[in-house]
Coordinates of C-alpha atoms in Angstrom, one line a residue:
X1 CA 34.9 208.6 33.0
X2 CA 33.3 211.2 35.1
X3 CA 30.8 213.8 33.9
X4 CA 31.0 217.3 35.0
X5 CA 29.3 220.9 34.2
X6 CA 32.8 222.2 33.3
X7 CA 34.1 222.3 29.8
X8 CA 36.3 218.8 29.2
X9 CA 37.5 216.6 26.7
X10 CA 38.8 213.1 27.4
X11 CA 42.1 211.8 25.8
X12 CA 42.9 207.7 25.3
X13 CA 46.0 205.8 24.9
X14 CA 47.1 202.2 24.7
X15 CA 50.3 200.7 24.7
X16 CA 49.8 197.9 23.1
X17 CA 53.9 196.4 22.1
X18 CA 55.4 196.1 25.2
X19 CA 57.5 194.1 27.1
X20 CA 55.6 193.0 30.0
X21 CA 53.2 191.4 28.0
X22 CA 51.7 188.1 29.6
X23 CA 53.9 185.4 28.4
X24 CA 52.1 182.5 27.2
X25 CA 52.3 179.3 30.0
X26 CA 49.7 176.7 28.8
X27 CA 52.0 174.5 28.0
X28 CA 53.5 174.7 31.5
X29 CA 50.4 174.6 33.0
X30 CA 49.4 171.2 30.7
X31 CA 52.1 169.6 31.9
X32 CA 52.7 170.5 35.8
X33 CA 48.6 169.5 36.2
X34 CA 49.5 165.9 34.1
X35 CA 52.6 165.3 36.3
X36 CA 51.2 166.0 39.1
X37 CA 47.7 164.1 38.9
X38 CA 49.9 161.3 38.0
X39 CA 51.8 161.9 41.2
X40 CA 48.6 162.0 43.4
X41 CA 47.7 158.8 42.4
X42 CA 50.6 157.0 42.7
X43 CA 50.7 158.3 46.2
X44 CA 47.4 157.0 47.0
X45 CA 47.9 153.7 45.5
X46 CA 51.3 153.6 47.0
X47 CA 50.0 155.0 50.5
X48 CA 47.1 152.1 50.5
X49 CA 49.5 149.1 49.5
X50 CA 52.1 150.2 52.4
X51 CA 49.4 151.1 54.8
X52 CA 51.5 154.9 55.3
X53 CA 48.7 157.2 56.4
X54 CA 51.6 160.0 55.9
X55 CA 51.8 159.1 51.7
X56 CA 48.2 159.8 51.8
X57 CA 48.1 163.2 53.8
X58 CA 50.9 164.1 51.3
X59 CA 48.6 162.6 48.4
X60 CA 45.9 165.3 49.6
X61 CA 48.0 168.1 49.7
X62 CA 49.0 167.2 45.8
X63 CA 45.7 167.4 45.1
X64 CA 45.2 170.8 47.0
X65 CA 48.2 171.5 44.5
X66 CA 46.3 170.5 41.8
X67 CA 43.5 172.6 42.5
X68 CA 45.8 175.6 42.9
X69 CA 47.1 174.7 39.4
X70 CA 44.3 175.0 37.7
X71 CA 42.9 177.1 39.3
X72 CA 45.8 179.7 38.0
X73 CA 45.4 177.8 34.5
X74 CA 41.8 179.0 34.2
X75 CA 42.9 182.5 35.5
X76 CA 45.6 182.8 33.0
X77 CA 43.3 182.2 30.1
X78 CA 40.3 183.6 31.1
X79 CA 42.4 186.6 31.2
X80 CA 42.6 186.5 27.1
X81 CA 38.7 186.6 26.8
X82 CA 37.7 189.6 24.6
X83 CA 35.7 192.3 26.8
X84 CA 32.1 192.4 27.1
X85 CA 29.7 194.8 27.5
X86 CA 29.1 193.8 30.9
X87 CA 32.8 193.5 31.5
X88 CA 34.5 195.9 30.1
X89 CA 37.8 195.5 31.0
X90 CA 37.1 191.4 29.9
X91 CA 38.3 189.0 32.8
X92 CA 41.6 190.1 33.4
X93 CA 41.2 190.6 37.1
X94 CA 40.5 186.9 37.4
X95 CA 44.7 186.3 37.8
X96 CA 44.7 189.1 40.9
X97 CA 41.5 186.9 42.2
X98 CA 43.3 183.4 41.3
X99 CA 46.8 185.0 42.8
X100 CA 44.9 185.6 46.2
X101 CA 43.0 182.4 46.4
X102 CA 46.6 180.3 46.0
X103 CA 48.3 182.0 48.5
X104 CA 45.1 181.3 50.9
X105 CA 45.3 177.7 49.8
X106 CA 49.0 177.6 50.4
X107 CA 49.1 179.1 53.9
X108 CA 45.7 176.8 55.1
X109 CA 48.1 173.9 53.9
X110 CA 50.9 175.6 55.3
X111 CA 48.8 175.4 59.0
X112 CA 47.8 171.8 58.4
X113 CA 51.7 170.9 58.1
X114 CA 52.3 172.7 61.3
X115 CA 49.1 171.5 63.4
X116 CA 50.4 167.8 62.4
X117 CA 54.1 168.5 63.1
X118 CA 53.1 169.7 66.2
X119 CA 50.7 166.5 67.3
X120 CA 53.6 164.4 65.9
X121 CA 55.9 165.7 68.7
X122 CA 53.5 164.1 72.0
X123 CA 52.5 161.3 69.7
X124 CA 55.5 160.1 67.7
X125 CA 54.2 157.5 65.3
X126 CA 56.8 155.3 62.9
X127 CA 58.1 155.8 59.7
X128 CA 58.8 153.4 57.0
X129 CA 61.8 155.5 56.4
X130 CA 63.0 153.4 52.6
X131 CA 59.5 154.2 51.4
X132 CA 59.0 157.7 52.4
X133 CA 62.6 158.7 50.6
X134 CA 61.3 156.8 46.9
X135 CA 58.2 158.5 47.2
X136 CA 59.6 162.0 48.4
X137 CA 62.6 161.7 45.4
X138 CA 59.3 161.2 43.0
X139 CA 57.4 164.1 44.8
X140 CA 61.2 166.4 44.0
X141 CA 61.5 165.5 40.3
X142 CA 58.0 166.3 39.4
X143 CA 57.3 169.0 41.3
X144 CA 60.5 170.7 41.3
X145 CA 60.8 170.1 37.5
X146 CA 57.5 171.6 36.6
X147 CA 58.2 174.6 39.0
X148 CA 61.5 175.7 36.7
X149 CA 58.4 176.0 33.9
X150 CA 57.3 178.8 35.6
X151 CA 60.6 179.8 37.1
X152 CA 61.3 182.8 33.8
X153 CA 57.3 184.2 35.3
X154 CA 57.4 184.6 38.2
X155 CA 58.6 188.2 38.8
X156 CA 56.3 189.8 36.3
X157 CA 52.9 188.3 36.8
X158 CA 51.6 187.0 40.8
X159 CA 49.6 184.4 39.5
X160 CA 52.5 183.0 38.0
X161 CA 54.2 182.9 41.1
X162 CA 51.2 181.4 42.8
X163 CA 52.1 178.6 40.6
X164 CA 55.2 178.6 40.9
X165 CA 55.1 178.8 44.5
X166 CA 52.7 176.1 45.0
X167 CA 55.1 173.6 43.2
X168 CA 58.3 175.1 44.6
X169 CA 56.6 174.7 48.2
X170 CA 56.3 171.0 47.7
X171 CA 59.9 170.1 46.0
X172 CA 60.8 171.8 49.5
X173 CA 58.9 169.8 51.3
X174 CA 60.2 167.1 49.5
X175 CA 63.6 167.4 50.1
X176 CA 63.1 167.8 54.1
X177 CA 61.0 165.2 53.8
X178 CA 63.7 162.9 52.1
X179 CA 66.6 164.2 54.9
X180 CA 64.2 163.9 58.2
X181 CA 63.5 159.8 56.5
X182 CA 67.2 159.6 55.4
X183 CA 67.8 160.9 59.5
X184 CA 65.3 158.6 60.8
X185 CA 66.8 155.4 59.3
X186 CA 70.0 156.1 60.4
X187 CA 69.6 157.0 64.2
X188 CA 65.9 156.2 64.8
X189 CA 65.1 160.0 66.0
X190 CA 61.3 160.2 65.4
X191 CA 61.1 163.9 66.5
X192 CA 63.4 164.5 62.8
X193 CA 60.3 164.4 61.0
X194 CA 57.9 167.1 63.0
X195 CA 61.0 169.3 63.7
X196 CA 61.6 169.3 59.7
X197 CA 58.7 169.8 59.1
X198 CA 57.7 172.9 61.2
X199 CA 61.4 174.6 59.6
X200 CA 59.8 173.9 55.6
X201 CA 56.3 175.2 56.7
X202 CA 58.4 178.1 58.3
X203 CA 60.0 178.8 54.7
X204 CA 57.2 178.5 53.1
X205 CA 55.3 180.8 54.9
X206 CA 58.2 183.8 54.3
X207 CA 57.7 182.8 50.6
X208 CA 53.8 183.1 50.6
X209 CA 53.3 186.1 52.4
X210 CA 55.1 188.3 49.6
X211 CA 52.2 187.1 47.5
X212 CA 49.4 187.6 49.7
X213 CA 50.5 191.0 50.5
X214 CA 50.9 191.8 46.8
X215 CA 47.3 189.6 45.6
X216 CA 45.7 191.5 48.4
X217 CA 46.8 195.2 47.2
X218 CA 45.8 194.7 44.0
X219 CA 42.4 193.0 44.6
X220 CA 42.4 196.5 46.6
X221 CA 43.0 198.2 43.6
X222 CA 46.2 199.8 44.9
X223 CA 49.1 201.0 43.0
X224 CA 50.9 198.3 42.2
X225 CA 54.1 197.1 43.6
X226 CA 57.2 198.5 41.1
X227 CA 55.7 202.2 40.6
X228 CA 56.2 205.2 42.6
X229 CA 53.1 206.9 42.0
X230 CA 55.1 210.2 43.0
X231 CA 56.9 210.1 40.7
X232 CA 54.0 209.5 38.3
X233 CA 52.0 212.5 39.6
X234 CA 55.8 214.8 39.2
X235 CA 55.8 213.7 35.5
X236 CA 52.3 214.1 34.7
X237 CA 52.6 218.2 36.4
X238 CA 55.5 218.6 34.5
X239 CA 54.1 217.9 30.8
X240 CA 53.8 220.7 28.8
X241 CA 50.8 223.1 28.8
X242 CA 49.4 221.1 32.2
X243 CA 48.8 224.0 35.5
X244 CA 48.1 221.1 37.9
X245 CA 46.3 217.6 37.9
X246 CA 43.6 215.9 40.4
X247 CA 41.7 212.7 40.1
X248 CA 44.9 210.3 39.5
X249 CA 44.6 206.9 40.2
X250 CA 46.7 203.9 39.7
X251 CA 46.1 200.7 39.8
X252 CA 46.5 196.4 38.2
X253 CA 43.7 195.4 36.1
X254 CA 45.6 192.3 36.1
X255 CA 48.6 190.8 37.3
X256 CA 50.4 191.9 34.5
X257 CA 48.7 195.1 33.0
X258 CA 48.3 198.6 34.8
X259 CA 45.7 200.8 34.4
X260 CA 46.0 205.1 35.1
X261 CA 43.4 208.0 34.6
X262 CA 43.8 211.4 35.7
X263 CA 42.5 215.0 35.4
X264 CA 44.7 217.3 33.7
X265 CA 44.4 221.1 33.8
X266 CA 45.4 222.8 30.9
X267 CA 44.2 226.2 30.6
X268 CA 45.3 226.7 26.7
X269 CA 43.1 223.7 25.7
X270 CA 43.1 220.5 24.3
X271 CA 46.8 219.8 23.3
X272 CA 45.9 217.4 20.4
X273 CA 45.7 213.6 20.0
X274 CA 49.4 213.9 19.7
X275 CA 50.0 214.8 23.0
X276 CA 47.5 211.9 24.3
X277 CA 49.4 209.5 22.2
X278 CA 53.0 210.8 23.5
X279 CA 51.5 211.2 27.2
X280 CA 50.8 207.8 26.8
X281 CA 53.7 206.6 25.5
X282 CA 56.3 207.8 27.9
X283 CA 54.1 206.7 30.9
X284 CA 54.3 203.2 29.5
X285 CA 58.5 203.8 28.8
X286 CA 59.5 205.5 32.3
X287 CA 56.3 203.5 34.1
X288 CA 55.1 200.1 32.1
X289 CA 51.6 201.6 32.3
X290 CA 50.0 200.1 29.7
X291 CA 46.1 201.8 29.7
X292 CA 46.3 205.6 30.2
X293 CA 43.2 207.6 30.1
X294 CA 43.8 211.6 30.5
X295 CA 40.9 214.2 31.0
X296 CA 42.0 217.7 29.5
X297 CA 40.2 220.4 31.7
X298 CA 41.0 224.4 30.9
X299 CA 40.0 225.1 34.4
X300 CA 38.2 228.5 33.2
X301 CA 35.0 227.0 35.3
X302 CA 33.6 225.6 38.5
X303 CA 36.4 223.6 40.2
X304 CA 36.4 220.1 39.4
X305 CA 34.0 218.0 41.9
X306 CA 37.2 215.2 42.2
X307 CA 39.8 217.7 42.5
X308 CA 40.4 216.9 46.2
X309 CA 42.6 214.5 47.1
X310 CA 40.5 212.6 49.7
X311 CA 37.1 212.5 47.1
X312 CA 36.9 209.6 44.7

């Protein structure tokens, strides 16, 4: 950690059995990206036979989808990589990074739904209503299948529920796509299909914006969403032997794994590895903080240079 002309010693703890550990999606991710490649061109072919330049805006926003996808795949396992000497902490920050970047790709396609709904209200154009609801059932059985394989994820890890939002997002838009075609054919309302489509780019935008707050924070490296650092700092004064602490910090070095160091004044000394271990231990119990790093200080010397609360 820090170094410092005061007499210190430096305590280190893992938790490595837990139960937030990052559940293993591959599989999920294997299959959503087949399904919905296979889906994207389909779409295209099926958008070039019937001439429907709407089948092949939604064929691009698949594709987006797809990008997402794997995008989110190569976060998720990149995240396993061993650490290096040049990253230490490995590539686990990639899923905070990957988190972010879907919930920027799902808003911009959000706006491009909206900007279209909106030109689609002064310049109505038709809609091969029978085609549009075959194609949008397909677009709800893939995509709302595959999102159910992320479904168990996506309160644990963001990047997970990038994914899962991504695919969720467009069995929505699927389904108001089906009932504004379904609308169409039955009373001939053109204005069905932008109207529908501003409400789903609406509810998708409520959806997203949970994830761009949280993807944001932790690329920000603040404490993470779940965790009262408060209480944190109470439990850490209150551990035997300790005066006072400074120099606590909390934060994700991944979507699913938290991080804490912190200075602890203990006047008596070094408490033992023991202590480290149990310290540990109990924050990962009371606070799923898996990587706890503790800095014993006797405070006999200069005041530490990061005691203040506002010095980093």
């Amino acid at each position: 950690m820090h170094g410092h002309n005061h007499d210190s010693s430096h305590g280190h703890s893992h938790a490595h059995a837990h139960g937030h550990a990052p559940q293993n999606f591959q599989s999920a991710f294997a299959i959503a990206v087949g399904l919905n490649i296979a889906l994207v061109a389909a779409q295209v072919v099926y958008g070039v036979i019937a001439n429907s330049v709407a089948l092949l805006a939604d064929a691009g926003h698949n594709l987006s989808d797809v990008f997402g996808l794997l995008l989110a795949w190569g976060a998720a396992t990149a995240a396993k990589k061993r650490p290096t000497e040049r990253f230490t902490y490995g590539y686990r920050s990639t899923s905070i990074l990957a988190a972010l970047a879907n919930a920027i790709i799902l808003l911009i396609a959000v706006g491009a739904i909206a900007l279209e709904a909106v030109r689609r209200f002064f310049y109505p154009e038709p809609v091969a209503a029978g085609g549009v609801m075959i194609a949008s059932a397909i677009g709800i059985v893939i995509n709302g299948g595959t999102a159910l394989l992320f479904m168990r994820g996506r309160h644990g890890d963001i990047n997970i529920r990038g994914a899962y939002l991504h695919l969720a997002a467009d069995a929505g838009v699927s389904v108001g796509v089906l009932l504004a075609a379904f609308a169409i054919w039955q009373t001939g309302w053109m204005w069905v299909d932008p109207l529908v489509s501003l409400a789903i780019a609406g509810v998708i935008v409520a959806g997203t914006w949970g994830l761009l707050r949280d993807s944001v924070n932790m690329a920000l490296q603040a404490v993470p969403p779940g965790i009262d650092p408060v209480a944190v700092r109470r439990h850490l004064e209150a551990l035997p032997g300790v005066a006072c602490i400074h120099d606590l910090h909390i934060w994700a070095m991944s979507t699913t794994e938290t991080a804490l160091t912190c200075h602890l004044v203990m006047p008596a000394g070094h408490p033992g590895d023991a202590f480290i271990a149990r310290a540990g231990h109990d924050l990962h119990e009371e606070f799923s903080i898996e990587h706890v790093t503790l800095q014993i200080e006797r405070g006999d010397a200069e005041s530490c240079a990061l005691a203040p609360d506002n010095v980093v």
